[in-house]
Short mmCIF file of N, CA and C in Angstrom, two decimals:
data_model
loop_
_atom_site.label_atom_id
_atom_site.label_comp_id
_atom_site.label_asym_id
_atom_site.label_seq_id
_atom_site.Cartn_x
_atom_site.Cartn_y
_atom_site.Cartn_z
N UNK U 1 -60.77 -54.85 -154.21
CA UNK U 1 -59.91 -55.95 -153.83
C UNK U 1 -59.80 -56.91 -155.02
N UNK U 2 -57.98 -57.68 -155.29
CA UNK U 2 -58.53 -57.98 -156.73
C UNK U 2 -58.63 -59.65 -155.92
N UNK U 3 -59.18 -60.50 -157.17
CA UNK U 3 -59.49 -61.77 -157.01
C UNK U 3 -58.44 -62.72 -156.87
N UNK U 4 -58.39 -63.15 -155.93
CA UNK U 4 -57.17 -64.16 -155.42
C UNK U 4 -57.65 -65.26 -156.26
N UNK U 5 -55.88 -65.88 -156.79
CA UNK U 5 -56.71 -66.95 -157.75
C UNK U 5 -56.21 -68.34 -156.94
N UNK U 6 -57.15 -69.06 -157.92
CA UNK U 6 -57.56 -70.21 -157.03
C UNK U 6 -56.61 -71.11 -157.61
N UNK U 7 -56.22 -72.03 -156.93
CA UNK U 7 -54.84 -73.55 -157.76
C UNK U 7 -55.86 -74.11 -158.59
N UNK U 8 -55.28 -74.32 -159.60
CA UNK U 8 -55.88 -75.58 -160.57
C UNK U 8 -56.31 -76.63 -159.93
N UNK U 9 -55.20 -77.16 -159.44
CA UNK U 9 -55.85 -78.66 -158.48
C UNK U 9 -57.24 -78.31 -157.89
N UNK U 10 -57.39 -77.28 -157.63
CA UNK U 10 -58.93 -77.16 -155.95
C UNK U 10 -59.47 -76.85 -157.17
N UNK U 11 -59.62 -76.31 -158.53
CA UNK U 11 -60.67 -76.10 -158.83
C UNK U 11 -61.05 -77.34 -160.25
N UNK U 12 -60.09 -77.99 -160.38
CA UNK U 12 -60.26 -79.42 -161.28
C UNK U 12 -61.16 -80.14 -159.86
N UNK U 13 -60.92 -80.39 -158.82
CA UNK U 13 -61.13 -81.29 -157.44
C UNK U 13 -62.67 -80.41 -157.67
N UNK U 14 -62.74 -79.20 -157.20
CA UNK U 14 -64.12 -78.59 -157.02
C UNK U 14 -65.25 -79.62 -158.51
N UNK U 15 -64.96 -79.39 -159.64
CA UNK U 15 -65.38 -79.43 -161.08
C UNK U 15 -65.73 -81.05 -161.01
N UNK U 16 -64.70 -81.81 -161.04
CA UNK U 16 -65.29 -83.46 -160.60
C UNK U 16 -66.13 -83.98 -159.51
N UNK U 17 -66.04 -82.78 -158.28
CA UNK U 17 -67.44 -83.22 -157.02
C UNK U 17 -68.45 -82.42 -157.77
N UNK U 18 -68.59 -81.56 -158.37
CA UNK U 18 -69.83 -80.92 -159.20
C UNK U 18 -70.11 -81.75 -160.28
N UNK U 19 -69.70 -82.07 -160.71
CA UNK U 19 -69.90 -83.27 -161.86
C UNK U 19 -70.50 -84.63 -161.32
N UNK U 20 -70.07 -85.01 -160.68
CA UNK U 20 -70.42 -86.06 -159.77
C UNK U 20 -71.48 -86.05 -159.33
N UNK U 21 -72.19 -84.70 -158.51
CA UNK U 21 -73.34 -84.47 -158.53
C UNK U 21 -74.56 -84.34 -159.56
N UNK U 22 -73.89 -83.93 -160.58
CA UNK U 22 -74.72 -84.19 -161.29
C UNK U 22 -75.38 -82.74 -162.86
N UNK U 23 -74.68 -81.90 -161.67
CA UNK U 23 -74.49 -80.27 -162.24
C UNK U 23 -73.70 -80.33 -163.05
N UNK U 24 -73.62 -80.76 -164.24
CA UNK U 24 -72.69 -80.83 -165.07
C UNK U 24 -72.74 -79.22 -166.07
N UNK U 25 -73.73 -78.51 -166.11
CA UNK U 25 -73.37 -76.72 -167.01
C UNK U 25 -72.47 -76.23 -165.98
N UNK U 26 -72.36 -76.46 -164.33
CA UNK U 26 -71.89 -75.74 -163.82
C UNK U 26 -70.24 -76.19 -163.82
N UNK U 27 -69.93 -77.96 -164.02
CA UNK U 27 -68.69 -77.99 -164.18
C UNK U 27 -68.02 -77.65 -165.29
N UNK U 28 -69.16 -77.78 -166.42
CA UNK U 28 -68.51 -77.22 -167.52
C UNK U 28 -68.00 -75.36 -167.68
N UNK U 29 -68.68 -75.25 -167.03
CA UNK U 29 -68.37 -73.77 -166.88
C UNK U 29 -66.63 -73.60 -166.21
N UNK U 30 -66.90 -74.31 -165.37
CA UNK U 30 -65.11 -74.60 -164.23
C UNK U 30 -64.08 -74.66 -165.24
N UNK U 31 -64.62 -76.04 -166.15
CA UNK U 31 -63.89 -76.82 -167.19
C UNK U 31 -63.29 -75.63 -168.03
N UNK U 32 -64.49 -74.77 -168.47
CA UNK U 32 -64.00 -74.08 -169.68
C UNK U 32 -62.90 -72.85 -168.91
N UNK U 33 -63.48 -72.40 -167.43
CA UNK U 33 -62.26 -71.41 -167.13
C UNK U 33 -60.93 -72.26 -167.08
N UNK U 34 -60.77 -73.42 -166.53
CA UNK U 34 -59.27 -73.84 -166.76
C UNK U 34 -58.20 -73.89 -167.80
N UNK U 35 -59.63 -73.79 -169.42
CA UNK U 35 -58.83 -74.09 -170.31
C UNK U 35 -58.14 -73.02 -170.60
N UNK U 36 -59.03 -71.63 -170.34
CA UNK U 36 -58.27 -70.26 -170.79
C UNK U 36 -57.38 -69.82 -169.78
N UNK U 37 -56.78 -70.52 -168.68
CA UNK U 37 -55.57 -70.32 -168.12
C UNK U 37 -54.21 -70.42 -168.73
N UNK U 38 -53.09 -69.47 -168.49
CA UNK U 38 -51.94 -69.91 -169.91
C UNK U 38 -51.59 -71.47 -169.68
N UNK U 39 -51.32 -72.32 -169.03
CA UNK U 39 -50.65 -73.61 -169.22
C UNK U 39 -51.97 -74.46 -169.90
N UNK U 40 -51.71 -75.78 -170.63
CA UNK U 40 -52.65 -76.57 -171.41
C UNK U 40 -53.02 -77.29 -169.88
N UNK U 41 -54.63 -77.54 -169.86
CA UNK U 41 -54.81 -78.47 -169.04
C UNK U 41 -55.64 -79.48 -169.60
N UNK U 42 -54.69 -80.49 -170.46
CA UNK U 42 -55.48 -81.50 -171.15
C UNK U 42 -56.86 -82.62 -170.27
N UNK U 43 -56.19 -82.31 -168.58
CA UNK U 43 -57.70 -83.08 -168.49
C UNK U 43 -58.84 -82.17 -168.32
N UNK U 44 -58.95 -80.79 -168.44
CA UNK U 44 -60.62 -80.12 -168.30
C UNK U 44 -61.02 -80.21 -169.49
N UNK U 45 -60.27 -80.23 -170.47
CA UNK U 45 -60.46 -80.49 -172.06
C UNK U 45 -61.06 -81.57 -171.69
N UNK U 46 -60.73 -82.80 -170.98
CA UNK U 46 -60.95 -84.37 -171.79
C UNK U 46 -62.76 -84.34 -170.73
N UNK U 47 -62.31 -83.77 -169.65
CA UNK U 47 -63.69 -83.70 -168.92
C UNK U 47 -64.68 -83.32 -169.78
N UNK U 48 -64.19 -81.90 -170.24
CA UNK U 48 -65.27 -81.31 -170.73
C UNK U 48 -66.58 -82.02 -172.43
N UNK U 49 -65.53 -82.98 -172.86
CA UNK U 49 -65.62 -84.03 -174.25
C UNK U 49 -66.69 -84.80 -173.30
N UNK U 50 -66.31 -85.61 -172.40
CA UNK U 50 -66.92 -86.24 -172.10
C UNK U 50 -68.39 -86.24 -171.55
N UNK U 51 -68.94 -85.22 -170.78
CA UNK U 51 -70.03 -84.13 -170.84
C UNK U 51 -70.44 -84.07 -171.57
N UNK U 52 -70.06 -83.36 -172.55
CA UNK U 52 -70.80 -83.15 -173.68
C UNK U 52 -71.08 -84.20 -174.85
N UNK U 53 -70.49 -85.68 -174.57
CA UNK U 53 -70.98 -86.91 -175.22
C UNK U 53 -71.89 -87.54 -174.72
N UNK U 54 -71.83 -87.36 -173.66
CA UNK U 54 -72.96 -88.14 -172.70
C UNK U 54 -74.24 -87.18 -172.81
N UNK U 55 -74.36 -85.88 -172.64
CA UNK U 55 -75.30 -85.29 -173.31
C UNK U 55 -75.53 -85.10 -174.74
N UNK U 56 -75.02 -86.03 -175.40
CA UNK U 56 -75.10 -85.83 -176.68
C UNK U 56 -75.09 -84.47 -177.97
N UNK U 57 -74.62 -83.63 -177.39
CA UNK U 57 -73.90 -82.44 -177.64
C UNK U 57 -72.75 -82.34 -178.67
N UNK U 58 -72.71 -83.49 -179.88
CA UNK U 58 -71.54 -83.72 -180.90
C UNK U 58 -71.13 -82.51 -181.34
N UNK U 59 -71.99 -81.97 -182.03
CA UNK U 59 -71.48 -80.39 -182.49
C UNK U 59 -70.25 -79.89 -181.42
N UNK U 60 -70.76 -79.40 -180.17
CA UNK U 60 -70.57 -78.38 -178.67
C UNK U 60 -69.00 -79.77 -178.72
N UNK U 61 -69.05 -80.85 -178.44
CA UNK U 61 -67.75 -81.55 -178.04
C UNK U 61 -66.89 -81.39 -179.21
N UNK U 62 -67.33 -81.57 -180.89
CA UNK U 62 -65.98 -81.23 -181.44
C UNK U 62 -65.23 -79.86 -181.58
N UNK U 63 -66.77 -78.73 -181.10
CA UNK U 63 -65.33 -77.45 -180.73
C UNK U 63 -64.68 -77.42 -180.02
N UNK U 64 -64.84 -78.36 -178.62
CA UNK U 64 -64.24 -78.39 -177.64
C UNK U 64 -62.61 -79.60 -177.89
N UNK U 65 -63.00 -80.18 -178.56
CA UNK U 65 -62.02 -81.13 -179.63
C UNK U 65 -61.04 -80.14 -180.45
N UNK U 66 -61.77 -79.42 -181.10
CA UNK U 66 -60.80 -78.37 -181.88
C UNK U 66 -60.19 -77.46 -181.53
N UNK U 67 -60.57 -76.82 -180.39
CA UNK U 67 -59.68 -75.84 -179.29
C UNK U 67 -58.65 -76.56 -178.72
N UNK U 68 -59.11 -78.09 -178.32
CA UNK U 68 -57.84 -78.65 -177.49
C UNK U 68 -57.02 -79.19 -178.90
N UNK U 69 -57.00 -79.23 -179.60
CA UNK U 69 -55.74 -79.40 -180.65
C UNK U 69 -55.15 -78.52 -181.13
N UNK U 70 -55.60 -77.42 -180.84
CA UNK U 70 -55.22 -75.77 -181.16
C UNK U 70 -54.21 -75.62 -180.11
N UNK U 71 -54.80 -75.75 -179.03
CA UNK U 71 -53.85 -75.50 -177.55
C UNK U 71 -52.97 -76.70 -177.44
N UNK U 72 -52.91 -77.70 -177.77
CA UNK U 72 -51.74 -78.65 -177.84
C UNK U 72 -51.07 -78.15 -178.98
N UNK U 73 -51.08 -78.13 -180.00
CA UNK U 73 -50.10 -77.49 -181.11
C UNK U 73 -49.55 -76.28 -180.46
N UNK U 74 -50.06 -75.24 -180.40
CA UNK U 74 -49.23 -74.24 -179.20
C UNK U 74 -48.78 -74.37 -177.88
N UNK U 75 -48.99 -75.73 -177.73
CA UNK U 75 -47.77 -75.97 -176.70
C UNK U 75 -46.59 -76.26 -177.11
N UNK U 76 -47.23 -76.98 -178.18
CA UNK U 76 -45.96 -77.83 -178.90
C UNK U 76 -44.80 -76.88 -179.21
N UNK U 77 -45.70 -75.60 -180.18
CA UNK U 77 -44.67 -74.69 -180.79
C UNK U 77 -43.76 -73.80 -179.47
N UNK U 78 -44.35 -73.93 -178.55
CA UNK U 78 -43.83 -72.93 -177.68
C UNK U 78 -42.84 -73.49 -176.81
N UNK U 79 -42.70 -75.04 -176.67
CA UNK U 79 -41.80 -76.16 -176.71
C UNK U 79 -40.55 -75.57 -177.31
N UNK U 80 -41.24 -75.71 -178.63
CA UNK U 80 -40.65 -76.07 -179.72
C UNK U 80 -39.06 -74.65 -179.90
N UNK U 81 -39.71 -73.55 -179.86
CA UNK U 81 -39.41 -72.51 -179.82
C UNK U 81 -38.29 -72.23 -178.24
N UNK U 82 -38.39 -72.67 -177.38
CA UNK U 82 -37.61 -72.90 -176.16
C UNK U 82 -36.26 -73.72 -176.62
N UNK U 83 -36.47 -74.68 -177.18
CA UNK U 83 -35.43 -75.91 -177.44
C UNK U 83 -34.65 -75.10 -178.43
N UNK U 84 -35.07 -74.32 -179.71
CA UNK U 84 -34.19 -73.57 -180.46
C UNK U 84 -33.48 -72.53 -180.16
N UNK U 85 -34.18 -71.65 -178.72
CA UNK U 85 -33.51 -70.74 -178.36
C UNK U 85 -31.86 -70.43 -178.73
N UNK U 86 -31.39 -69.47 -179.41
CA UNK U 86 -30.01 -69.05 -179.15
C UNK U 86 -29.04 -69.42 -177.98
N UNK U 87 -29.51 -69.10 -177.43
CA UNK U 87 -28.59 -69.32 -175.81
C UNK U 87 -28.35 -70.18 -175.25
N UNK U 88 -29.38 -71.21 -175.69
CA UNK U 88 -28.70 -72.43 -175.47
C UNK U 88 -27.35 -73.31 -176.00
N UNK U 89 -27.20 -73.92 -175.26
CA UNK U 89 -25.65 -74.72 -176.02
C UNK U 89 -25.93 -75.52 -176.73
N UNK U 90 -25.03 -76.38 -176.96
CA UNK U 90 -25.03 -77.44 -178.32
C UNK U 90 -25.59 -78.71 -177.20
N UNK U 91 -24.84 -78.71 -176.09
CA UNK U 91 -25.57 -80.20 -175.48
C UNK U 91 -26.54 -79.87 -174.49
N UNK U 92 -27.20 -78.69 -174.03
CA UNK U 92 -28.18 -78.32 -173.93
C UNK U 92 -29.73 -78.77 -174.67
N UNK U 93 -29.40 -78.05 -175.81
CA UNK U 93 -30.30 -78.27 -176.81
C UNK U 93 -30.45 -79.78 -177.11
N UNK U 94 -29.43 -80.60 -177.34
CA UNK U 94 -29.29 -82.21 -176.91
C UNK U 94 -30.35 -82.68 -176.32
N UNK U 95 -29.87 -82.10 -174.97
CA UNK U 95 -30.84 -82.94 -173.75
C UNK U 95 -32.12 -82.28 -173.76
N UNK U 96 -32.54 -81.26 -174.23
CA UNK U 96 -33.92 -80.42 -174.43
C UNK U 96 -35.00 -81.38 -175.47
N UNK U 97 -34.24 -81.73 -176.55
CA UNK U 97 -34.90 -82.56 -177.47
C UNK U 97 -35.36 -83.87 -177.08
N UNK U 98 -34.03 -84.15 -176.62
CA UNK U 98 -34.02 -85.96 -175.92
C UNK U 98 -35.16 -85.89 -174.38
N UNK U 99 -35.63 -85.22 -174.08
CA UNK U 99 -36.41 -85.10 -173.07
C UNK U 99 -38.05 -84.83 -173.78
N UNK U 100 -38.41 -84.01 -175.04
CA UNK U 100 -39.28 -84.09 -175.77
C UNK U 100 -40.53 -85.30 -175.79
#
């Protein structure tokens, strides 16, 4: 049977009542599956920084710093790459930018 997947929302919601408690390896663990989902989810990134400052973990938070600027730049480009598309029109592409 394959694994039904779970909404982002219930499992960001799950990750902040685990955090809250106090289990913070186990939200980080949550944290880090959200990030390798295809869409950017800049807040398990920002969760996950914050964890790991408060445990004092500088090293462990700026990779987690450097992945999320990796994955924002490839959003960007993949943005970026949509708005140039061919097929779009001239005032298409307009309002694609102007919405940027």
């Amino acid at each position: 049977m394959a694994k039904k997947k779970i909404a982002t929302q219930t499992l960001m919601d799950e990750a902040r009542q685990i955090e809250r408690e106090g289990k913070h390896a186990d939200a980080l663990k949550i944290y880090r599956a959200l990030t390798r989902r295809k869409h950017l989810n800049a807040e398990a990134y920002n969760r996950m920084m914050i964890i790991l400052r408060k445990q004092k973990k500088y090293n462990a938070e700026l990779e987690v710093i450097q992945r999320a600027i990796a994955a924002i730049e490839k959003s960007i480009a993949a943005n970026q790459q949509a708005v140039n598309h061919p097929a779009l029109g001239r005032g298409s592409r307009f309002l694609a930018l102007s919405l940027l």
